[in-house]
Amino acid sequence: MSWEVVIGLEIHTQLATKSKIFSGASTAYGAEPNTQACLVDLGYPGVLPVLNKEVVHMAAMFGLAVNATVAPRSVFARKNYFYPDLPKGYQISQYELPIVEHGELFVSDAEGKEKRIGITRAHLEEDAGKSIHEGLDKSSGIDLNRAGTPLLEIVSEPDIRSAKEAVAYMRKIHTIVRYLGISDGNMQEGSFRCDANVSVRPQGQEAFGTRAEIKNLNSFRFVEKAINFEVERQIELIEDGGKVVQETRLYDSDKDETRSMRSKEEANDYRYFPDPDLLPVEIAADFIESVRAELPELPDAKQQRFVEEYEIKKDDAALLTTSRAVAAYFEAVAAATDANAQLVANWVVGELSGALNKDGLEIGDSNVPAAELAGLLTRIHDHTISGKIAKQVFEAMWAGDGSADEVIEARGLKQITDSSAIEAVVDKVIEANPGQVAEYRAGKDKLIGFFVGQVMKETKGQANPGQVNQILKAKLSV
Ligand code: ADP
Ligand code: MG
């Protein structure tokens, strides 16, 4: 029997506000425990939450970016449960009336075709605190700095059909929230994490199977691995005559497996009800229009523009638009050189990204700024150096040895275009390889590569490849 995988993701994005969602305490990461939790975050009796207007603005931006409805009226609700990191005994969230509903986005499916994934809703809520066990002897600590940090929880329709698609969807959301500047998306710091709901059904069956929910996945790699493990587990279970039970599971990355955390029967009844301390959020139509007017160019639109305007490959356009900073860098280089835009794209996606990765740098901190890379590509374009030598020049530029022109000058890397100089080397190579010359003349055309290689070796890669080819062919055919 063949099985179809069904996945829905719940993504928690931390919104990049300076202060918390219902208090003035700072949201800055990494402070001493409990130095950024005020009485509101601690849930002291008598305190009142006040909604941070910025989170409404950010949620509206997200809603518009994914073609969703931004609700004219949404309501905060209390989700009641007891846990040490939640001193109030309830989390303020949105339940029946979320701020964003009915969105969508598009990813490439397994065949590379465009695939729509529905976004059921996105709602605002506060984060809880954090339990600390490390370094504490026989006791646990609570750090409430996180308590009250604003989150946007983005819930997808069960439209996703593979672990790869789930990752593509999550990456797309990640790109969008960073484009909008509403979240830093930092996964190590917990600003972007997801719960994956996974089920399987026999191919062709309409009804969904029972799902398990894998909690708190904080890397793209873990999302893919956890889903793949879970799918295998469920299929094996069913094929062995068992039944999947609805439950919450945890992914153990060390063992690469998911484990049951609690079953549906043990699940909390959250007793949601509207929070009496907060007014409903009412959003006027003109506010929504003003937010729409300030939206930046979004990843899909930018990608399409790059393909049309610069005539670069779609895959490269996709890579170049994963962040606004990378896209801006590419455009700055393209504007500053006459070199072909595809060459620019190749260099940004290739050499530059490689160097950044190796040194763990963001593009904003690149050792080679856009204008400098443009200078290098211009020298390829005007045939001062070959693409191969350019890689050597780039390495020197990266190491801080100066501009492209300075490196080329200091190291004498200018391309040899003087035909008499090239002819002299060609003659030498022909003379040194009589065997190959005879074979070539007897019809073994492929040997041209060997001769080109020899000439390049003699000239340390500096001879103009076009000329080398031409001169070699002329001399060998005599
Ligand atoms: P809950 O609030 O209990 O987590 P929801 O109905 O809001 O449940 O669904 C949460 C997520 O689970 C959504 O992303 C949804 O698409 C997904 N989902 C629902 N049913 C299934 C299923 N049978 N298989 C996989 N995912 C599912
Ligand atoms: Mg859930």
PDB file of C-alpha atoms in Angstrom, residues 246-473:
ATOM      1  CA  GLN A 246      -3.446  11.667  18.770  1.00  0.00           C
ATOM      2  CA  GLU A 247      -0.651  12.934  20.969  1.00  0.00           C
ATOM      3  CA  THR A 248       2.086  15.448  21.479  1.00  0.00           C
ATOM      4  CA  ARG A 249       5.603  14.214  20.738  1.00  0.00           C
ATOM      5  CA  LEU A 250       9.098  15.577  21.245  1.00  0.00           C
ATOM      6  CA  TYR A 251      11.944  15.273  18.776  1.00  0.00           C
ATOM      7  CA  ASP A 252      15.256  14.086  20.204  1.00  0.00           C
ATOM      8  CA  SER A 253      17.928  15.309  17.813  1.00  0.00           C
ATOM      9  CA  ASP A 254      20.688  13.219  19.410  1.00  0.00           C
ATOM     10  CA  LYS A 255      18.789   9.982  18.775  1.00  0.00           C
ATOM     11  CA  ASP A 256      16.969  11.301  15.689  1.00  0.00           C
ATOM     12  CA  GLU A 257      13.579  10.049  16.906  1.00  0.00           C
ATOM     13  CA  THR A 258      10.310  11.396  18.266  1.00  0.00           C
ATOM     14  CA  ARG A 259       8.969  10.344  21.667  1.00  0.00           C
ATOM     15  CA  SER A 260       5.532  10.630  23.203  1.00  0.00           C
ATOM     16  CA  MET A 261       5.129  13.535  25.619  1.00  0.00           C
ATOM     17  CA  ARG A 262       1.412  13.418  26.380  1.00  0.00           C
ATOM     18  CA  SER A 263      -1.665  11.836  24.818  1.00  0.00           C
ATOM     19  CA  LYS A 264      -4.910  13.579  23.950  1.00  0.00           C
ATOM     20  CA  GLU A 265      -6.490  12.298  27.180  1.00  0.00           C
ATOM     21  CA  GLU A 266      -3.783  13.978  29.206  1.00  0.00           C
ATOM     22  CA  ALA A 267      -4.094  17.212  27.256  1.00  0.00           C
ATOM     23  CA  ASN A 268      -5.171  20.341  29.065  1.00  0.00           C
ATOM     24  CA  ASP A 269      -8.623  21.773  28.781  1.00  0.00           C
ATOM     25  CA  TYR A 270      -7.567  25.370  28.429  1.00  0.00           C
ATOM     26  CA  ARG A 271     -10.957  26.880  29.335  1.00  0.00           C
ATOM     27  CA  TYR A 272     -10.458  29.750  26.907  1.00  0.00           C
ATOM     28  CA  PHE A 273     -12.481  32.889  27.565  1.00  0.00           C
ATOM     29  CA  PRO A 274     -12.146  36.521  26.430  1.00  0.00           C
ATOM     30  CA  ASP A 275      -9.678  38.424  28.602  1.00  0.00           C
ATOM     31  CA  PRO A 276     -11.769  40.929  30.601  1.00  0.00           C
ATOM     32  CA  ASP A 277      -8.720  43.173  31.105  1.00  0.00           C
ATOM     33  CA  LEU A 278      -8.235  43.889  27.395  1.00  0.00           C
ATOM     34  CA  LEU A 279     -10.471  45.636  24.912  1.00  0.00           C
ATOM     35  CA  PRO A 280     -11.148  43.999  21.556  1.00  0.00           C
ATOM     36  CA  VAL A 281      -8.655  45.160  18.919  1.00  0.00           C
ATOM     37  CA  GLU A 282     -10.419  47.280  16.341  1.00  0.00           C
ATOM     38  CA  ILE A 283      -8.601  48.097  13.134  1.00  0.00           C
ATOM     39  CA  ALA A 284      -9.861  50.785  10.794  1.00  0.00           C
ATOM     40  CA  ALA A 285      -9.795  50.267   7.023  1.00  0.00           C
ATOM     41  CA  ASP A 286      -7.569  53.309   6.465  1.00  0.00           C
ATOM     42  CA  PHE A 287      -4.988  51.899   8.887  1.00  0.00           C
ATOM     43  CA  ILE A 288      -4.879  48.693   6.843  1.00  0.00           C
ATOM     44  CA  GLU A 289      -4.443  50.713   3.652  1.00  0.00           C
ATOM     45  CA  SER A 290      -1.589  52.712   5.176  1.00  0.00           C
ATOM     46  CA  VAL A 291       0.133  49.466   6.147  1.00  0.00           C
ATOM     47  CA  ARG A 292      -0.379  48.102   2.650  1.00  0.00           C
ATOM     48  CA  ALA A 293       1.216  51.228   1.187  1.00  0.00           C
ATOM     49  CA  GLU A 294       4.376  50.780   3.242  1.00  0.00           C
ATOM     50  CA  LEU A 295       4.951  47.079   2.473  1.00  0.00           C
ATOM     51  CA  PRO A 296       8.359  46.444   0.911  1.00  0.00           C
ATOM     52  CA  GLU A 297       8.758  44.502  -2.315  1.00  0.00           C
ATOM     53  CA  LEU A 298       8.187  40.888  -1.210  1.00  0.00           C
ATOM     54  CA  PRO A 299      10.382  37.862  -2.031  1.00  0.00           C
ATOM     55  CA  ASP A 300       8.228  36.392  -4.831  1.00  0.00           C
ATOM     56  CA  ALA A 301       7.849  39.738  -6.577  1.00  0.00           C
ATOM     57  CA  LYS A 302      11.539  40.490  -6.232  1.00  0.00           C
ATOM     58  CA  GLN A 303      12.492  37.090  -7.581  1.00  0.00           C
ATOM     59  CA  GLN A 304      10.285  37.556 -10.607  1.00  0.00           C
ATOM     60  CA  ARG A 305      11.629  41.050 -11.221  1.00  0.00           C
ATOM     61  CA  PHE A 306      15.211  39.756 -11.033  1.00  0.00           C
ATOM     62  CA  VAL A 307      14.460  37.133 -13.682  1.00  0.00           C
ATOM     63  CA  GLU A 308      12.798  39.674 -15.977  1.00  0.00           C
ATOM     64  CA  GLU A 309      14.973  42.718 -15.400  1.00  0.00           C
ATOM     65  CA  TYR A 310      18.386  41.056 -15.127  1.00  0.00           C
ATOM     66  CA  GLU A 311      17.621  37.948 -17.170  1.00  0.00           C
ATOM     67  CA  ILE A 312      19.264  35.686 -14.625  1.00  0.00           C
ATOM     68  CA  LYS A 313      18.360  32.066 -13.906  1.00  0.00           C
ATOM     69  CA  LYS A 314      15.304  31.491 -11.725  1.00  0.00           C
ATOM     70  CA  ASP A 315      17.247  29.404  -9.214  1.00  0.00           C
ATOM     71  CA  ASP A 316      19.801  32.162  -8.784  1.00  0.00           C
ATOM     72  CA  ALA A 317      17.056  34.770  -8.424  1.00  0.00           C
ATOM     73  CA  ALA A 318      15.543  32.594  -5.685  1.00  0.00           C
ATOM     74  CA  LEU A 319      18.849  32.407  -3.815  1.00  0.00           C
ATOM     75  CA  LEU A 320      19.533  36.122  -4.252  1.00  0.00           C
ATOM     76  CA  THR A 321      16.156  37.077  -2.811  1.00  0.00           C
ATOM     77  CA  THR A 322      16.256  34.994   0.363  1.00  0.00           C
ATOM     78  CA  SER A 323      17.192  38.173   2.196  1.00  0.00           C
ATOM     79  CA  ARG A 324      16.748  41.837   1.371  1.00  0.00           C
ATOM     80  CA  ALA A 325      20.383  42.525   2.173  1.00  0.00           C
ATOM     81  CA  VAL A 326      21.653  39.931  -0.318  1.00  0.00           C
ATOM     82  CA  ALA A 327      19.254  41.210  -2.979  1.00  0.00           C
ATOM     83  CA  ALA A 328      20.381  44.792  -2.401  1.00  0.00           C
ATOM     84  CA  TYR A 329      24.037  43.738  -2.613  1.00  0.00           C
ATOM     85  CA  PHE A 330      23.421  41.992  -5.931  1.00  0.00           C
ATOM     86  CA  GLU A 331      21.633  45.034  -7.332  1.00  0.00           C
ATOM     87  CA  ALA A 332      24.404  47.352  -6.155  1.00  0.00           C
ATOM     88  CA  VAL A 333      27.056  45.229  -7.909  1.00  0.00           C
ATOM     89  CA  ALA A 334      24.978  44.924 -11.080  1.00  0.00           C
ATOM     90  CA  ALA A 335      24.492  48.695 -11.177  1.00  0.00           C
ATOM     91  CA  ALA A 336      28.213  49.384 -10.769  1.00  0.00           C
ATOM     92  CA  THR A 337      29.607  47.160 -13.510  1.00  0.00           C
ATOM     93  CA  ASP A 338      29.060  46.534 -17.210  1.00  0.00           C
ATOM     94  CA  ALA A 339      29.639  42.839 -16.612  1.00  0.00           C
ATOM     95  CA  ASN A 340      26.725  40.583 -17.468  1.00  0.00           C
ATOM     96  CA  ALA A 341      24.138  40.277 -14.653  1.00  0.00           C
ATOM     97  CA  GLN A 342      24.330  36.471 -14.752  1.00  0.00           C
ATOM     98  CA  LEU A 343      28.068  36.748 -14.081  1.00  0.00           C
ATOM     99  CA  VAL A 344      27.261  39.010 -11.117  1.00  0.00           C
ATOM    100  CA  ALA A 345      24.688  36.490  -9.886  1.00  0.00           C
ATOM    101  CA  ASN A 346      27.171  33.614 -10.221  1.00  0.00           C
ATOM    102  CA  TRP A 347      29.712  35.487  -8.148  1.00  0.00           C
ATOM    103  CA  VAL A 348      27.328  36.550  -5.398  1.00  0.00           C
ATOM    104  CA  VAL A 349      25.782  33.070  -5.121  1.00  0.00           C
ATOM    105  CA  GLY A 350      29.155  31.347  -5.552  1.00  0.00           C
ATOM    106  CA  GLU A 351      32.450  32.889  -4.413  1.00  0.00           C
ATOM    107  CA  LEU A 352      30.997  35.592  -2.210  1.00  0.00           C
ATOM    108  CA  SER A 353      28.460  33.388  -0.381  1.00  0.00           C
ATOM    109  CA  GLY A 354      31.136  30.741   0.052  1.00  0.00           C
ATOM    110  CA  ALA A 355      33.542  33.210   1.628  1.00  0.00           C
ATOM    111  CA  LEU A 356      30.827  34.637   3.899  1.00  0.00           C
ATOM    112  CA  ASN A 357      29.812  31.147   5.038  1.00  0.00           C
ATOM    113  CA  LYS A 358      33.374  30.134   5.694  1.00  0.00           C
ATOM    114  CA  ASP A 359      33.940  33.128   7.945  1.00  0.00           C
ATOM    115  CA  GLY A 360      30.450  33.042   9.447  1.00  0.00           C
ATOM    116  CA  LEU A 361      29.697  36.571   8.247  1.00  0.00           C
ATOM    117  CA  GLU A 362      26.486  38.265   7.186  1.00  0.00           C
ATOM    118  CA  ILE A 363      26.514  40.069   3.864  1.00  0.00           C
ATOM    119  CA  GLY A 364      26.436  43.425   5.639  1.00  0.00           C
ATOM    120  CA  ASP A 365      29.852  42.596   7.099  1.00  0.00           C
ATOM    121  CA  SER A 366      31.374  41.326   3.875  1.00  0.00           C
ATOM    122  CA  ASN A 367      35.122  41.841   3.531  1.00  0.00           C
ATOM    123  CA  VAL A 368      34.455  42.731  -0.094  1.00  0.00           C
ATOM    124  CA  PRO A 369      31.763  45.418  -0.410  1.00  0.00           C
ATOM    125  CA  ALA A 370      29.530  45.616  -3.499  1.00  0.00           C
ATOM    126  CA  ALA A 371      31.562  48.347  -5.206  1.00  0.00           C
ATOM    127  CA  GLU A 372      34.747  46.304  -4.827  1.00  0.00           C
ATOM    128  CA  LEU A 373      33.215  43.157  -6.281  1.00  0.00           C
ATOM    129  CA  ALA A 374      31.899  45.273  -9.172  1.00  0.00           C
ATOM    130  CA  GLY A 375      35.480  46.442  -9.759  1.00  0.00           C
ATOM    131  CA  LEU A 376      36.671  42.849 -10.006  1.00  0.00           C
ATOM    132  CA  LEU A 377      33.893  41.754 -12.364  1.00  0.00           C
ATOM    133  CA  THR A 378      34.595  44.730 -14.602  1.00  0.00           C
ATOM    134  CA  ARG A 379      38.130  43.394 -15.060  1.00  0.00           C
ATOM    135  CA  ILE A 380      36.731  40.037 -16.188  1.00  0.00           C
ATOM    136  CA  HIS A 381      34.349  41.852 -18.502  1.00  0.00           C
ATOM    137  CA  ASP A 382      37.077  43.953 -20.156  1.00  0.00           C
ATOM    138  CA  HIS A 383      39.367  40.890 -20.455  1.00  0.00           C
ATOM    139  CA  THR A 384      42.048  42.214 -18.139  1.00  0.00           C
ATOM    140  CA  ILE A 385      41.858  38.889 -16.304  1.00  0.00           C
ATOM    141  CA  SER A 386      40.170  35.538 -16.873  1.00  0.00           C
ATOM    142  CA  GLY A 387      37.435  34.206 -14.620  1.00  0.00           C
ATOM    143  CA  LYS A 388      39.916  31.746 -13.168  1.00  0.00           C
ATOM    144  CA  ILE A 389      42.478  34.365 -12.230  1.00  0.00           C
ATOM    145  CA  ALA A 390      39.602  36.456 -10.841  1.00  0.00           C
ATOM    146  CA  LYS A 391      39.052  33.812  -8.162  1.00  0.00           C
ATOM    147  CA  GLN A 392      42.638  34.234  -7.083  1.00  0.00           C
ATOM    148  CA  VAL A 393      42.223  38.027  -7.050  1.00  0.00           C
ATOM    149  CA  PHE A 394      39.020  37.692  -5.043  1.00  0.00           C
ATOM    150  CA  GLU A 395      40.786  35.623  -2.401  1.00  0.00           C
ATOM    151  CA  ALA A 396      43.417  38.319  -2.033  1.00  0.00           C
ATOM    152  CA  MET A 397      40.733  41.021  -1.828  1.00  0.00           C
ATOM    153  CA  TRP A 398      38.930  38.993   0.829  1.00  0.00           C
ATOM    154  CA  ALA A 399      42.174  38.742   2.790  1.00  0.00           C
ATOM    155  CA  GLY A 400      42.478  42.529   2.738  1.00  0.00           C
ATOM    156  CA  ASP A 401      45.158  42.956   0.056  1.00  0.00           C
ATOM    157  CA  GLY A 402      43.340  45.839  -1.629  1.00  0.00           C
ATOM    158  CA  SER A 403      41.086  46.458  -4.608  1.00  0.00           C
ATOM    159  CA  ALA A 404      40.956  44.271  -7.698  1.00  0.00           C
ATOM    160  CA  ASP A 405      43.171  46.659  -9.662  1.00  0.00           C
ATOM    161  CA  GLU A 406      45.690  46.874  -6.834  1.00  0.00           C
ATOM    162  CA  VAL A 407      45.920  43.091  -6.545  1.00  0.00           C
ATOM    163  CA  ILE A 408      46.174  42.578 -10.317  1.00  0.00           C
ATOM    164  CA  GLU A 409      48.909  45.205 -10.528  1.00  0.00           C
ATOM    165  CA  ALA A 410      50.888  44.094  -7.480  1.00  0.00           C
ATOM    166  CA  ARG A 411      50.866  40.432  -8.518  1.00  0.00           C
ATOM    167  CA  GLY A 412      51.267  40.987 -12.243  1.00  0.00           C
ATOM    168  CA  LEU A 413      48.124  39.035 -13.054  1.00  0.00           C
ATOM    169  CA  LYS A 414      47.077  40.919 -16.160  1.00  0.00           C
ATOM    170  CA  GLN A 415      45.938  38.627 -18.906  1.00  0.00           C
ATOM    171  CA  ILE A 416      48.423  38.050 -21.737  1.00  0.00           C
ATOM    172  CA  THR A 417      46.744  39.262 -24.931  1.00  0.00           C
ATOM    173  CA  ASP A 418      49.879  39.936 -26.944  1.00  0.00           C
ATOM    174  CA  SER A 419      49.550  37.326 -29.714  1.00  0.00           C
ATOM    175  CA  SER A 420      53.248  37.067 -30.409  1.00  0.00           C
ATOM    176  CA  ALA A 421      53.853  36.225 -26.749  1.00  0.00           C
ATOM    177  CA  ILE A 422      51.131  33.576 -26.856  1.00  0.00           C
ATOM    178  CA  GLU A 423      52.476  32.228 -30.156  1.00  0.00           C
ATOM    179  CA  ALA A 424      55.892  31.751 -28.586  1.00  0.00           C
ATOM    180  CA  VAL A 425      54.421  29.649 -25.794  1.00  0.00           C
ATOM    181  CA  VAL A 426      52.277  27.671 -28.247  1.00  0.00           C
ATOM    182  CA  ASP A 427      55.379  26.882 -30.336  1.00  0.00           C
ATOM    183  CA  LYS A 428      57.178  25.695 -27.250  1.00  0.00           C
ATOM    184  CA  VAL A 429      54.302  23.418 -26.220  1.00  0.00           C
ATOM    185  CA  ILE A 430      54.022  21.944 -29.733  1.00  0.00           C
ATOM    186  CA  GLU A 431      57.706  21.240 -29.830  1.00  0.00           C
ATOM    187  CA  ALA A 432      57.691  19.569 -26.423  1.00  0.00           C
ATOM    188  CA  ASN A 433      54.806  17.206 -27.250  1.00  0.00           C
ATOM    189  CA  PRO A 434      55.413  15.606 -30.649  1.00  0.00           C
ATOM    190  CA  GLY A 435      53.435  12.468 -29.759  1.00  0.00           C
ATOM    191  CA  GLN A 436      50.260  14.357 -28.930  1.00  0.00           C
ATOM    192  CA  VAL A 437      50.699  16.569 -31.962  1.00  0.00           C
ATOM    193  CA  ALA A 438      50.785  13.516 -34.214  1.00  0.00           C
ATOM    194  CA  GLU A 439      47.691  12.058 -32.563  1.00  0.00           C
ATOM    195  CA  TYR A 440      45.831  15.338 -32.870  1.00  0.00           C
ATOM    196  CA  ARG A 441      46.717  15.631 -36.532  1.00  0.00           C
ATOM    197  CA  ALA A 442      45.545  12.041 -36.998  1.00  0.00           C
ATOM    198  CA  GLY A 443      42.085  13.126 -35.878  1.00  0.00           C
ATOM    199  CA  LYS A 444      42.054  13.027 -32.068  1.00  0.00           C
ATOM    200  CA  ASP A 445      40.394  16.474 -31.723  1.00  0.00           C
ATOM    201  CA  LYS A 446      39.827  16.070 -28.001  1.00  0.00           C
ATOM    202  CA  LEU A 447      43.538  16.632 -27.431  1.00  0.00           C
ATOM    203  CA  ILE A 448      43.006  20.371 -27.934  1.00  0.00           C
ATOM    204  CA  GLY A 449      42.107  20.494 -24.243  1.00  0.00           C
ATOM    205  CA  PHE A 450      45.494  19.045 -23.365  1.00  0.00           C
ATOM    206  CA  PHE A 451      47.338  21.692 -25.412  1.00  0.00           C
ATOM    207  CA  VAL A 452      45.288  24.540 -23.950  1.00  0.00           C
ATOM    208  CA  GLY A 453      46.083  23.176 -20.505  1.00  0.00           C
ATOM    209  CA  GLN A 454      49.816  23.137 -21.265  1.00  0.00           C
ATOM    210  CA  VAL A 455      49.803  26.726 -22.536  1.00  0.00           C
ATOM    211  CA  MET A 456      47.837  27.862 -19.490  1.00  0.00           C
ATOM    212  CA  LYS A 457      50.282  26.077 -17.221  1.00  0.00           C
ATOM    213  CA  GLU A 458      53.210  27.818 -18.909  1.00  0.00           C
ATOM    214  CA  THR A 459      51.538  31.223 -18.566  1.00  0.00           C
ATOM    215  CA  LYS A 460      50.262  30.624 -15.006  1.00  0.00           C
ATOM    216  CA  GLY A 461      46.720  30.831 -16.315  1.00  0.00           C
ATOM    217  CA  GLN A 462      47.209  34.331 -17.644  1.00  0.00           C
ATOM    218  CA  ALA A 463      46.965  33.802 -21.391  1.00  0.00           C
ATOM    219  CA  ASN A 464      43.693  34.868 -22.975  1.00  0.00           C
ATOM    220  CA  PRO A 465      41.842  31.549 -23.443  1.00  0.00           C
ATOM    221  CA  GLY A 466      40.126  32.595 -26.679  1.00  0.00           C
ATOM    222  CA  GLN A 467      43.397  33.561 -28.293  1.00  0.00           C
ATOM    223  CA  VAL A 468      45.141  30.444 -27.051  1.00  0.00           C
ATOM    224  CA  ASN A 469      42.493  28.285 -28.682  1.00  0.00           C
ATOM    225  CA  GLN A 470      42.632  30.140 -31.929  1.00  0.00           C
ATOM    226  CA  ILE A 471      46.426  30.162 -32.209  1.00  0.00           C
ATOM    227  CA  LEU A 472      46.728  26.515 -31.196  1.00  0.00           C
ATOM    228  CA  LYS A 473      44.215  25.379 -33.782  1.00  0.00           C
TER     229      LYS A 473
END
